[in-house]
Coordinates of N, CA and C in Angstrom, one line a residue:
Chain A
D21 N 9.6 -9.8 -4.3 CA 10.7 -9.1 -3.8 C 10.2 -7.7 -3.4
A22 N 10.5 -7.4 -1.9 CA 10.1 -6.2 -1.7 C 11.1 -5.2 -2.0
G23 N 10.7 -4.0 -2.3 CA 11.8 -2.9 -2.6 C 12.0 -1.9 -1.4
V24 N 12.4 -0.8 -1.6 CA 12.8 0.0 -0.5 C 11.5 0.4 0.2
I25 N 11.4 0.3 1.6 CA 10.3 0.5 2.3 C 10.5 1.9 3.0
Q26 N 9.6 2.8 2.9 CA 9.6 4.1 3.7 C 8.4 4.3 4.4
S27 N 8.5 4.9 5.7 CA 7.5 5.3 6.4 C 7.7 6.4 7.3
P28 N 6.8 7.3 7.6 CA 5.5 7.2 7.1 C 5.3 7.7 5.5
R29 N 4.3 7.5 5.0 CA 3.9 8.2 3.6 C 3.8 9.5 3.7
H30 N 3.0 9.8 4.8 CA 2.7 11.2 4.7 C 2.7 11.6 6.1
E31 N 3.3 12.8 6.4 CA 3.3 13.4 7.7 C 3.1 14.9 7.8
V32 N 2.0 15.2 8.6 CA 1.7 16.4 8.8 C 2.0 16.8 10.4
T33 N 2.8 17.9 10.5 CA 3.3 18.4 11.9 C 3.3 19.8 12.0
E34 N 3.5 20.3 13.3 CA 3.6 21.7 13.4 C 5.0 22.1 13.8
M35 N 5.4 23.4 13.4 CA 6.8 23.7 13.4 C 7.1 23.6 14.9
G36 N 8.3 23.1 14.9 CA 9.0 22.7 16.2 C 9.0 21.5 16.7
Q37 N 8.1 20.7 15.9 CA 8.1 19.1 16.3 C 9.3 18.4 15.8
E38 N 9.5 17.2 16.5 CA 10.6 16.3 15.9 C 9.9 15.4 14.8
V39 N 10.6 15.2 13.9 CA 10.0 14.3 12.7 C 11.2 13.3 12.5
T40 N 10.6 11.9 12.6 CA 11.6 10.9 12.2 C 11.0 10.1 10.9
L41 N 11.8 10.1 9.8 CA 11.4 9.3 8.7 C 12.5 8.1 8.7
R42 N 11.6 7.0 8.2 CA 12.3 5.6 8.4 C 12.5 4.8 7.1
C43 N 13.4 4.1 6.9 CA 13.8 3.5 5.7 C 14.3 2.2 5.7
K44 N 13.8 1.1 5.1 CA 14.2 -0.2 5.0 C 14.8 -0.4 3.8
P45 N 15.9 -0.5 3.5 CA 16.7 -0.9 2.2 C 16.5 -2.1 1.7
I46 N 16.5 -2.4 0.4 CA 16.5 -3.9 -0.2 C 17.6 -4.8 0.4
S47 N 17.4 -5.8 0.6 CA 17.9 -6.9 1.3 C 19.5 -7.1 0.6
G48 N 20.7 -7.2 1.1 CA 21.8 -7.1 0.2 C 22.4 -6.0 -0.4
H49 N 21.6 -4.8 -0.2 CA 22.2 -3.6 -0.8 C 23.2 -3.0 0.1
N50 N 24.3 -2.7 -0.2 CA 25.3 -2.0 0.8 C 25.5 -0.5 0.9
S51 N 24.7 0.1 0.0 CA 24.6 1.6 -0.1 C 23.1 2.3 0.2
L52 N 23.1 3.3 0.8 CA 21.8 4.1 1.4 C 21.7 5.5 1.1
F53 N 20.8 6.0 0.4 CA 20.9 7.5 0.2 C 19.6 7.9 0.6
W54 N 19.6 9.3 1.2 CA 18.5 10.2 1.5 C 18.8 11.3 0.6
Y55 N 17.5 11.4 0.0 CA 17.4 12.7 -1.0 C 16.1 13.4 -0.5
R56 N 16.0 14.5 -0.9 CA 14.8 15.6 -0.6 C 14.5 16.1 -1.9
Q57 N 13.1 16.3 -2.4 CA 12.7 16.6 -3.5 C 11.6 18.0 -3.2
T58 N 12.0 19.1 -4.0 CA 11.0 20.1 -3.7 C 10.7 20.7 -5.3
M59 N 9.8 21.4 -5.4 CA 9.5 22.1 -6.7 C 10.7 23.1 -6.9
M60 N 11.0 23.9 -6.0 CA 12.1 25.1 -6.1 C 13.4 24.5 -6.6
R61 N 13.9 23.3 -5.9 CA 15.2 23.0 -5.7 C 15.3 21.6 -6.3
G62 N 14.3 20.9 -6.6 CA 14.4 19.6 -7.5 C 14.8 18.5 -6.5
L63 N 15.8 17.7 -6.8 CA 16.1 16.4 -6.2 C 17.6 16.7 -5.6
E64 N 17.6 16.6 -4.2 CA 18.9 17.0 -3.6 C 19.3 15.7 -2.7
L65 N 20.5 15.4 -2.9 CA 21.1 14.3 -2.0 C 21.4 14.9 -0.9
L66 N 20.9 14.3 0.2 CA 21.3 14.9 1.6 C 22.4 14.1 2.2
I67 N 22.5 12.7 2.0 CA 23.4 12.0 3.0 C 23.6 10.8 2.2
Y68 N 24.7 10.0 2.2 CA 24.4 8.6 1.9 C 25.7 7.7 2.5
F69 N 25.3 6.5 2.8 CA 26.0 5.5 3.6 C 26.5 4.3 2.8
N70 N 27.6 3.9 3.1 CA 28.2 2.7 2.6 C 28.6 1.7 3.7
N71 N 27.9 0.6 3.8 CA 28.1 -0.3 4.7 C 27.8 0.1 6.1
N72 N 26.8 0.9 6.2 CA 26.3 1.5 7.5 C 27.1 2.8 8.0
V73 N 28.0 3.1 7.2 CA 28.9 4.3 7.7 C 28.6 5.4 6.6
P74 N 28.3 6.6 7.5 CA 28.0 7.9 6.5 C 29.2 8.3 5.7
I75 N 29.2 8.4 4.5 CA 30.4 8.8 3.6 C 30.3 10.0 3.4
D76 N 29.1 10.9 3.0 CA 29.0 12.2 2.8 C 28.0 12.7 3.1
D77 N 27.9 13.7 4.2 CA 26.6 14.3 4.5 C 26.8 15.7 4.3
S78 N 27.5 16.2 3.2 CA 27.6 17.7 3.0 C 26.1 18.2 2.6
G79 N 25.3 17.4 2.1 CA 24.1 18.0 1.6 C 23.0 18.1 2.6
M80 N 23.2 17.9 3.8 CA 22.5 18.0 4.9 C 22.4 19.4 5.3
P81 N 21.1 19.8 5.4 CA 21.0 21.4 5.2 C 21.6 22.0 6.6
E82 N 21.3 21.6 7.6 CA 21.9 22.1 8.9 C 21.7 21.1 10.2
D83 N 22.2 21.8 11.2 CA 22.3 20.7 12.3 C 21.0 20.2 12.6
R84 N 19.8 20.8 12.3 CA 18.6 20.2 12.7 C 18.3 19.1 12.0
F85 N 19.1 18.6 11.0 CA 18.9 17.4 10.3 C 20.0 16.5 10.7
S86 N 19.6 15.1 11.0 CA 20.6 14.0 11.4 C 20.1 12.7 10.7
A87 N 21.1 11.9 10.5 CA 20.6 10.5 9.9 C 21.6 9.6 10.7
K88 N 20.9 8.3 10.7 CA 21.6 7.1 11.2 C 21.3 6.3 10.5
M89 N 22.2 5.0 10.5 CA 22.1 3.7 10.0 C 22.7 2.9 10.8
P90 N 21.8 2.3 11.9 CA 22.3 1.2 13.0 C 22.6 -0.1 12.7
N91 N 22.2 -0.4 11.5 CA 22.4 -1.7 10.7 C 22.0 -1.8 9.4
A92 N 22.2 -2.8 8.6 CA 22.0 -3.0 7.2 C 20.8 -2.8 6.9
S93 N 19.9 -3.0 7.7 CA 18.2 -3.0 7.2 C 17.7 -1.9 7.7
F94 N 18.2 -0.9 8.3 CA 17.4 0.3 8.8 C 18.0 1.6 8.9
S95 N 17.3 2.6 8.3 CA 18.0 4.0 8.6 C 16.9 5.0 8.9
T96 N 17.4 5.9 9.5 CA 16.4 7.0 9.9 C 16.9 8.4 9.5
L97 N 16.1 9.3 9.3 CA 16.1 10.7 9.0 C 15.5 11.5 9.8
K98 N 16.1 12.2 10.7 CA 15.6 13.0 11.7 C 15.6 14.6 11.6
I99 N 14.4 15.4 12.0 CA 14.6 16.7 11.8 C 14.0 17.2 13.2
Q100 N 14.7 17.9 13.8 CA 14.4 18.6 15.1 C 15.1 19.8 15.4
P101 N 14.5 20.9 15.7 CA 13.0 21.1 15.4 C 12.6 21.3 13.7
S102 N 11.6 20.8 13.4 CA 11.3 21.0 12.3 C 10.5 22.4 12.0
E103 N 10.9 22.9 10.6 CA 10.4 24.2 10.0 C 9.5 24.1 8.9
P104 N 8.7 25.1 8.7 CA 8.0 24.9 7.3 C 8.5 24.6 6.0
R105 N 10.0 25.2 6.0 CA 10.7 25.2 5.0 C 11.4 23.8 4.5
D106 N 11.0 22.9 5.6 CA 11.4 21.5 5.5 C 10.4 20.6 4.8
S107 N 9.2 21.4 4.5 CA 8.3 20.4 3.8 C 8.7 20.2 2.4
A108 N 8.7 19.0 2.1 CA 9.0 18.4 0.9 C 8.9 16.7 0.8
V109 N 9.2 16.1 -0.3 CA 9.2 14.7 -0.2 C 10.7 14.2 0.0
Y110 N 10.6 13.2 0.7 CA 11.9 12.7 1.4 C 11.9 11.4 0.6
F111 N 12.9 11.1 0.1 CA 13.1 9.7 -0.6 C 14.3 9.1 -0.2
C112 N 14.2 7.8 0.1 CA 15.5 6.9 0.6 C 15.8 6.0 -0.7
A113 N 16.8 5.7 -0.9 CA 17.2 4.8 -2.1 C 18.3 3.8 -1.6
S114 N 18.5 2.6 -2.2 CA 19.6 1.8 -1.9 C 20.1 1.4 -3.1
S115 N 21.3 0.6 -3.1 CA 22.3 0.2 -4.1 C 23.1 -0.6 -3.6
W116 N 23.5 -1.7 -4.6 CA 24.4 -2.6 -4.2 C 25.8 -2.1 -4.3
D117 N 25.9 -1.0 -5.2 CA 27.2 -0.3 -5.4 C 27.1 1.0 -5.5
Q118 N 27.5 1.8 -4.5 CA 27.3 3.2 -4.6 C 27.8 4.0 -5.9
S119 N 28.9 3.4 -6.6 CA 29.5 4.1 -7.7 C 28.8 3.9 -9.1
T120 N 27.9 3.1 -9.1 CA 27.2 2.8 -10.4 C 26.1 3.7 -10.8
G121 N 25.6 4.2 -9.9 CA 24.4 5.3 -10.2 C 23.0 4.4 -10.3
E122 N 23.1 3.1 -10.4 CA 21.9 2.2 -10.3 C 21.0 2.3 -9.0
L123 N 20.1 3.1 -8.7 CA 19.5 3.1 -7.4 C 18.0 2.8 -7.5
F124 N 17.8 2.2 -6.3 CA 16.3 1.7 -6.2 C 15.6 2.6 -5.2
F125 N 14.6 3.2 -5.6 CA 14.1 4.4 -4.7 C 12.6 3.7 -4.1
G126 N 12.4 4.1 -2.7 CA 11.1 4.1 -2.0 C 10.3 5.1 -2.7
E127 N 8.9 4.8 -2.2 CA 7.9 5.9 -2.7 C 7.7 7.3 -2.1
G128 N 8.6 7.3 -0.9 CA 8.8 8.6 -0.6 C 8.1 8.8 0.7
S129 N 8.4 9.9 1.4 CA 7.5 10.4 2.6 C 7.1 11.7 2.4
R130 N 6.1 12.2 2.3 CA 5.7 13.6 2.0 C 5.5 14.2 3.5
L131 N 6.5 15.2 3.7 CA 6.3 15.9 4.9 C 5.8 17.3 4.9
T132 N 4.8 17.6 5.7 CA 4.2 19.1 5.6 C 4.3 19.6 7.0
V133 N 5.2 20.6 7.1 CA 5.2 21.3 8.3 C 4.4 22.6 8.4
L134 N 3.5 22.8 9.4 CA 2.8 23.8 9.2 C 3.3 25.0 10.2
Chain B
A9 N 34.9 17.7 -12.8 CA 33.6 17.7 -11.9 C 32.5 17.2 -12.8
Q10 N 31.6 16.4 -12.5 CA 30.3 16.0 -13.2 C 29.3 16.9 -13.4
S11 N 28.4 16.9 -14.6 CA 27.3 17.7 -14.3 C 26.4 17.2 -15.4
V12 N 25.1 17.4 -15.2 CA 24.1 17.1 -16.3 C 23.3 18.2 -16.6
T13 N 22.8 18.4 -17.9 CA 22.1 19.2 -18.1 C 20.7 18.8 -19.1
Q14 N 19.6 19.0 -18.7 CA 18.6 18.4 -19.5 C 17.9 19.7 -20.0
L15 N 18.0 19.8 -21.3 CA 17.6 20.9 -22.1 C 16.3 21.7 -22.2
D16 N 15.4 20.7 -21.8 CA 14.2 21.0 -21.8 C 13.3 21.0 -20.3
S17 N 12.9 21.9 -19.6 CA 12.2 21.4 -18.5 C 10.9 21.0 -18.7
H18 N 10.3 21.1 -19.9 CA 8.9 20.4 -20.0 C 8.7 20.3 -21.6
V19 N 8.3 19.0 -21.9 CA 8.2 18.7 -23.1 C 6.7 18.1 -23.4
S20 N 6.0 18.3 -24.4 CA 4.5 18.1 -24.9 C 4.5 17.6 -25.9
V21 N 4.0 16.3 -26.1 CA 3.7 15.5 -27.3 C 2.4 15.1 -27.7
S22 N 2.0 14.8 -28.7 CA 0.7 14.1 -28.9 C 0.9 12.7 -28.8
E23 N -0.2 12.1 -28.3 CA 0.0 10.4 -28.2 C 0.1 10.0 -29.6
G24 N 1.2 9.0 -29.6 CA 1.4 8.3 -31.1 C 2.3 8.9 -31.6
T25 N 2.7 10.0 -31.2 CA 4.0 10.6 -31.9 C 5.4 10.5 -31.3
P26 N 6.5 10.6 -31.8 CA 7.7 10.4 -31.1 C 8.0 11.2 -30.0
V27 N 8.8 10.7 -29.1 CA 9.3 11.5 -27.9 C 10.9 11.6 -27.8
L28 N 11.4 12.8 -27.7 CA 12.8 13.2 -27.6 C 13.0 13.9 -26.5
L29 N 13.5 13.3 -25.3 CA 14.1 14.1 -24.2 C 15.6 14.3 -24.2
R30 N 16.1 15.5 -24.4 CA 17.6 15.6 -24.4 C 18.4 15.9 -23.1
C31 N 19.6 15.3 -23.0 CA 20.2 15.2 -22.2 C 22.0 15.3 -22.4
N32 N 22.7 16.3 -21.9 CA 24.1 16.5 -22.2 C 24.8 16.3 -20.9
Y33 N 26.0 15.7 -21.0 CA 26.7 15.7 -19.5 C 28.1 16.1 -19.6
S34 N 28.7 16.3 -18.7 CA 30.1 16.6 -18.4 C 30.7 15.8 -17.6
S35 N 31.8 15.0 -17.7 CA 32.6 14.1 -16.9 C 33.9 13.9 -17.5
S36 N 34.9 13.8 -16.5 CA 36.2 13.9 -16.9 C 36.9 12.4 -17.0
Y37 N 36.0 11.4 -16.8 CA 36.2 10.1 -17.1 C 35.2 9.5 -17.7
S38 N 35.3 8.3 -18.2 CA 34.1 7.5 -18.7 C 33.0 7.2 -17.8
P39 N 31.7 8.0 -18.3 CA 30.7 7.9 -17.4 C 30.0 6.8 -17.4
S40 N 29.0 6.6 -16.4 CA 27.9 5.6 -16.7 C 26.6 6.7 -16.5
L41 N 25.8 6.3 -17.6 CA 24.6 7.4 -17.7 C 23.3 6.6 -17.4
F42 N 22.2 7.3 -17.0 CA 21.1 6.5 -16.7 C 19.8 7.4 -16.9
W43 N 18.9 6.8 -17.2 CA 17.4 7.7 -17.2 C 16.6 7.1 -16.1
Y44 N 16.0 7.8 -15.2 CA 15.1 7.4 -14.5 C 13.5 8.2 -14.9
V45 N 12.5 7.5 -14.5 CA 11.2 8.0 -14.5 C 10.6 8.3 -13.2
Q46 N 9.7 9.2 -13.2 CA 9.0 9.4 -11.8 C 7.4 9.8 -12.1
H47 N 6.7 8.9 -11.9 CA 5.2 9.1 -12.1 C 4.7 9.9 -11.1
P48 N 3.7 10.6 -10.9 CA 3.3 11.4 -10.1 C 3.0 10.5 -8.6
N49 N 3.5 11.2 -7.6 CA 3.5 10.7 -6.3 C 4.0 9.3 -6.1
K50 N 5.1 9.2 -6.9 CA 5.8 7.9 -6.9 C 7.3 8.2 -6.8
G51 N 8.2 7.2 -6.4 CA 9.4 7.2 -6.3 C 10.1 7.0 -7.9
L52 N 11.4 7.3 -7.9 CA 11.8 7.1 -9.2 C 12.4 5.7 -9.5
Q53 N 12.1 5.5 -10.9 CA 12.5 4.0 -11.5 C 13.4 4.3 -12.7
L54 N 14.5 3.1 -12.5 CA 15.3 3.4 -13.4 C 14.6 2.7 -15.0
L55 N 14.9 3.6 -15.8 CA 14.4 3.1 -17.2 C 15.4 2.4 -18.1
L56 N 16.5 3.0 -18.1 CA 17.9 2.4 -18.7 C 19.1 2.9 -18.2
K57 N 20.1 2.1 -18.7 CA 21.5 2.7 -18.2 C 22.5 2.2 -19.2
Y58 N 23.5 3.1 -19.5 CA 24.6 2.9 -20.3 C 26.0 2.8 -19.3
T59 N 26.7 1.6 -19.4 CA 27.9 1.4 -18.9 C 29.0 0.9 -19.6
S60 N 29.3 1.6 -20.8 CA 30.4 1.6 -21.6 C 30.4 0.3 -22.4
A61 N 29.1 -0.4 -22.4 CA 29.0 -1.5 -23.5 C 28.4 -0.9 -24.7
A62 N 27.4 -1.4 -25.2 CA 26.6 -1.0 -26.4 C 26.2 0.5 -26.4
T63 N 26.4 1.2 -27.4 CA 26.0 2.8 -27.1 C 24.6 3.0 -27.4
L64 N 23.9 2.3 -28.1 CA 22.4 2.1 -28.0 C 21.8 1.4 -27.1
V65 N 21.2 1.9 -26.1 CA 20.6 1.2 -24.8 C 19.1 1.0 -24.9
K66 N 18.6 0.1 -24.7 CA 17.0 -0.3 -24.9 C 16.7 -0.3 -23.3
G67 N 15.7 0.3 -23.1 CA 15.1 0.2 -21.7 C 13.6 -0.3 -21.7
I68 N 13.1 0.1 -20.6 CA 11.6 -0.5 -20.4 C 10.6 0.3 -21.1
N69 N 9.3 -0.1 -21.3 CA 8.3 0.7 -21.9 C 8.6 1.2 -23.5
G70 N 9.6 0.6 -24.2 CA 9.8 1.1 -25.3 C 10.8 2.1 -25.4
F71 N 11.3 2.5 -24.5 CA 12.4 3.8 -24.4 C 13.7 3.2 -24.9
E72 N 14.4 4.1 -25.5 CA 15.8 3.7 -25.7 C 16.9 4.9 -25.6
A73 N 18.1 4.9 -25.5 CA 18.8 6.1 -25.5 C 20.1 5.9 -26.2
E74 N 20.8 6.6 -26.8 CA 22.1 6.5 -27.4 C 23.1 7.5 -26.9
F75 N 24.3 6.8 -26.6 CA 25.4 7.5 -26.0 C 26.0 7.9 -27.0
K76 N 26.4 9.4 -27.1 CA 27.5 9.8 -28.0 C 28.4 10.7 -27.4
K77 N 29.7 10.1 -27.4 CA 30.7 10.6 -26.7 C 31.1 12.1 -27.4
S78 N 31.1 11.9 -28.8 CA 31.4 13.1 -29.4 C 30.7 14.4 -29.1
E79 N 29.4 14.1 -28.7 CA 28.4 15.2 -28.6 C 28.3 15.3 -27.0
T80 N 28.8 14.5 -26.2 CA 28.6 14.3 -25.0 C 27.0 14.4 -24.6
S81 N 26.2 13.6 -25.4 CA 24.9 13.4 -25.0 C 24.4 12.2 -24.7
F82 N 23.1 12.0 -24.2 CA 22.6 10.8 -23.9 C 21.0 11.0 -23.9
H83 N 20.6 11.4 -25.0 CA 19.1 11.5 -25.4 C 18.2 10.5 -25.4
L84 N 17.1 10.6 -24.5 CA 16.1 9.3 -24.7 C 15.0 9.5 -25.7
T85 N 14.7 8.5 -26.4 CA 13.6 8.6 -27.3 C 12.7 7.4 -27.1
K86 N 11.6 7.6 -27.8 CA 10.5 6.5 -28.0 C 9.7 6.8 -29.4
P87 N 9.5 5.7 -30.1 CA 8.9 6.0 -31.2 C 7.4 6.6 -31.4
S88 N 6.6 6.2 -30.2 CA 5.4 6.3 -30.1 C 4.9 6.6 -28.7
A89 N 4.4 8.0 -28.3 CA 4.0 8.2 -27.1 C 2.7 7.6 -26.7
H90 N 2.6 7.1 -25.3 CA 1.6 6.7 -24.9 C 1.1 7.5 -23.7
M91 N 0.0 7.6 -23.3 CA -0.7 8.5 -22.3 C 0.2 8.2 -20.8
S92 N 0.4 6.7 -20.8 CA 1.0 6.4 -19.5 C 2.5 6.7 -19.5
D93 N 3.1 7.5 -20.4 CA 4.4 8.0 -20.2 C 4.6 9.3 -19.8
A94 N 3.4 9.8 -19.6 CA 3.5 11.3 -18.8 C 4.1 11.3 -17.4
A95 N 5.1 11.8 -17.2 CA 5.8 11.6 -16.0 C 6.9 12.6 -16.1
E96 N 8.0 12.5 -15.1 CA 9.1 13.5 -14.9 C 10.1 12.5 -15.2
Y97 N 11.2 12.8 -16.0 CA 12.4 12.0 -16.4 C 13.6 12.7 -16.2
F98 N 14.5 12.0 -15.5 CA 15.6 12.7 -15.0 C 17.0 11.6 -15.5
C99 N 17.9 12.6 -16.1 CA 19.1 12.2 -16.6 C 20.2 12.0 -15.5
V100 N 21.0 11.1 -15.4 CA 21.8 10.9 -14.2 C 23.2 10.5 -14.9
V101 N 24.2 11.0 -14.1 CA 25.6 10.6 -14.6 C 26.3 10.0 -13.2
S102 N 27.1 9.3 -13.5 CA 28.0 8.8 -12.6 C 29.5 8.1 -12.9
D103 N 30.6 8.8 -12.6 CA 31.7 8.1 -13.2 C 32.5 7.1 -12.5
G104 N 32.1 6.9 -11.4 CA 32.5 5.7 -10.6 C 33.9 5.6 -10.6
R105 N 34.6 6.7 -10.5 CA 36.2 6.7 -10.5 C 36.7 6.0 -9.1
T106 N 36.0 6.3 -8.2 CA 36.3 5.9 -6.7 C 35.0 5.4 -6.2
S107 N 35.1 4.7 -5.2 CA 33.9 4.1 -4.4 C 33.1 5.0 -3.7
Y108 N 33.4 6.2 -3.6 CA 32.9 7.2 -3.0 C 32.2 8.2 -3.9
D109 N 32.2 8.3 -5.3 CA 31.7 9.2 -6.0 C 30.1 9.4 -5.9
K110 N 29.5 10.4 -6.1 CA 28.1 10.8 -6.0 C 27.6 10.5 -7.4
V111 N 26.5 10.3 -7.2 CA 25.4 10.2 -8.5 C 24.9 11.6 -8.9
I112 N 25.1 12.1 -9.8 CA 24.7 13.4 -10.1 C 23.1 13.2 -11.0
F113 N 22.2 14.0 -10.5 CA 20.8 14.0 -11.3 C 20.6 15.1 -11.9
G114 N 20.0 15.3 -13.2 CA 19.8 16.4 -14.0 C 18.4 17.0 -13.2
P115 N 17.9 18.0 -13.6 CA 16.8 19.0 -13.2 C 15.7 18.2 -13.4
G116 N 15.6 17.3 -14.4 CA 14.4 16.8 -14.7 C 13.6 17.4 -15.9
T117 N 13.0 16.7 -16.8 CA 12.1 17.0 -17.7 C 10.7 16.3 -17.7
S118 N 9.8 17.3 -17.6 CA 8.4 17.0 -17.5 C 7.6 16.8 -18.8
L119 N 7.5 15.4 -19.0 CA 6.7 15.0 -20.2 C 5.3 15.1 -20.2
S120 N 4.5 15.8 -21.0 CA 3.2 15.7 -20.9 C 2.5 15.0 -22.5
V121 N 1.7 14.3 -22.3 CA 1.1 13.4 -23.5 C -0.3 14.1 -23.9
I122 N -0.7 14.4 -25.0 CA -1.8 15.1 -25.3 C -2.7 13.9 -26.0
P123 N -3.9 13.5 -25.5 CA -4.7 12.8 -26.2 C -5.1 13.1 -27.7

């Protein structure tokens, strides 16, 4: 059974460039979460979706960040323009019930902005 | 409001000795509690969960945790550490009162296992 699939696994880009991170949740899961992990701030929830609808995006740092979930099997997190402080590991997680806390994580996308 | 405190940012044990990772929580309602493990350069994996059934919960890889409501604690233990247990461990609380509640992650405890 495939788990949560994220791409790319690693991305190195220059400041000002657009970055798009992709996530395919586990089939049948109806909730999807985007997290950011850094040494300084730990694991931060950026946004989560339930049945493809964004429920809470209060964790999105600023307008440079946007997330979409056009269908139940795909989500994107976009940063435009990117800045060096956006360097982090971005995790996508999915769940069949957003309230239980049982999340299934992808392996993450490591972003480096030079 | 919910919150999670992991009392140690780093724990170091010798291989074969017991492991204790401490977690305290705050929740207005009966919470669901979880421990996740993150190995280097990997995503987080669920170790075990408590959802108001038995207070002693057994998880994967020999780990277990005990829910103590009176102490608002959910400490993670293992009788004998193995080198492969070296990782970051996160305690998580969710009270699930409504369908839109957030899941709250603790700051993490880094476990080192010395040969």
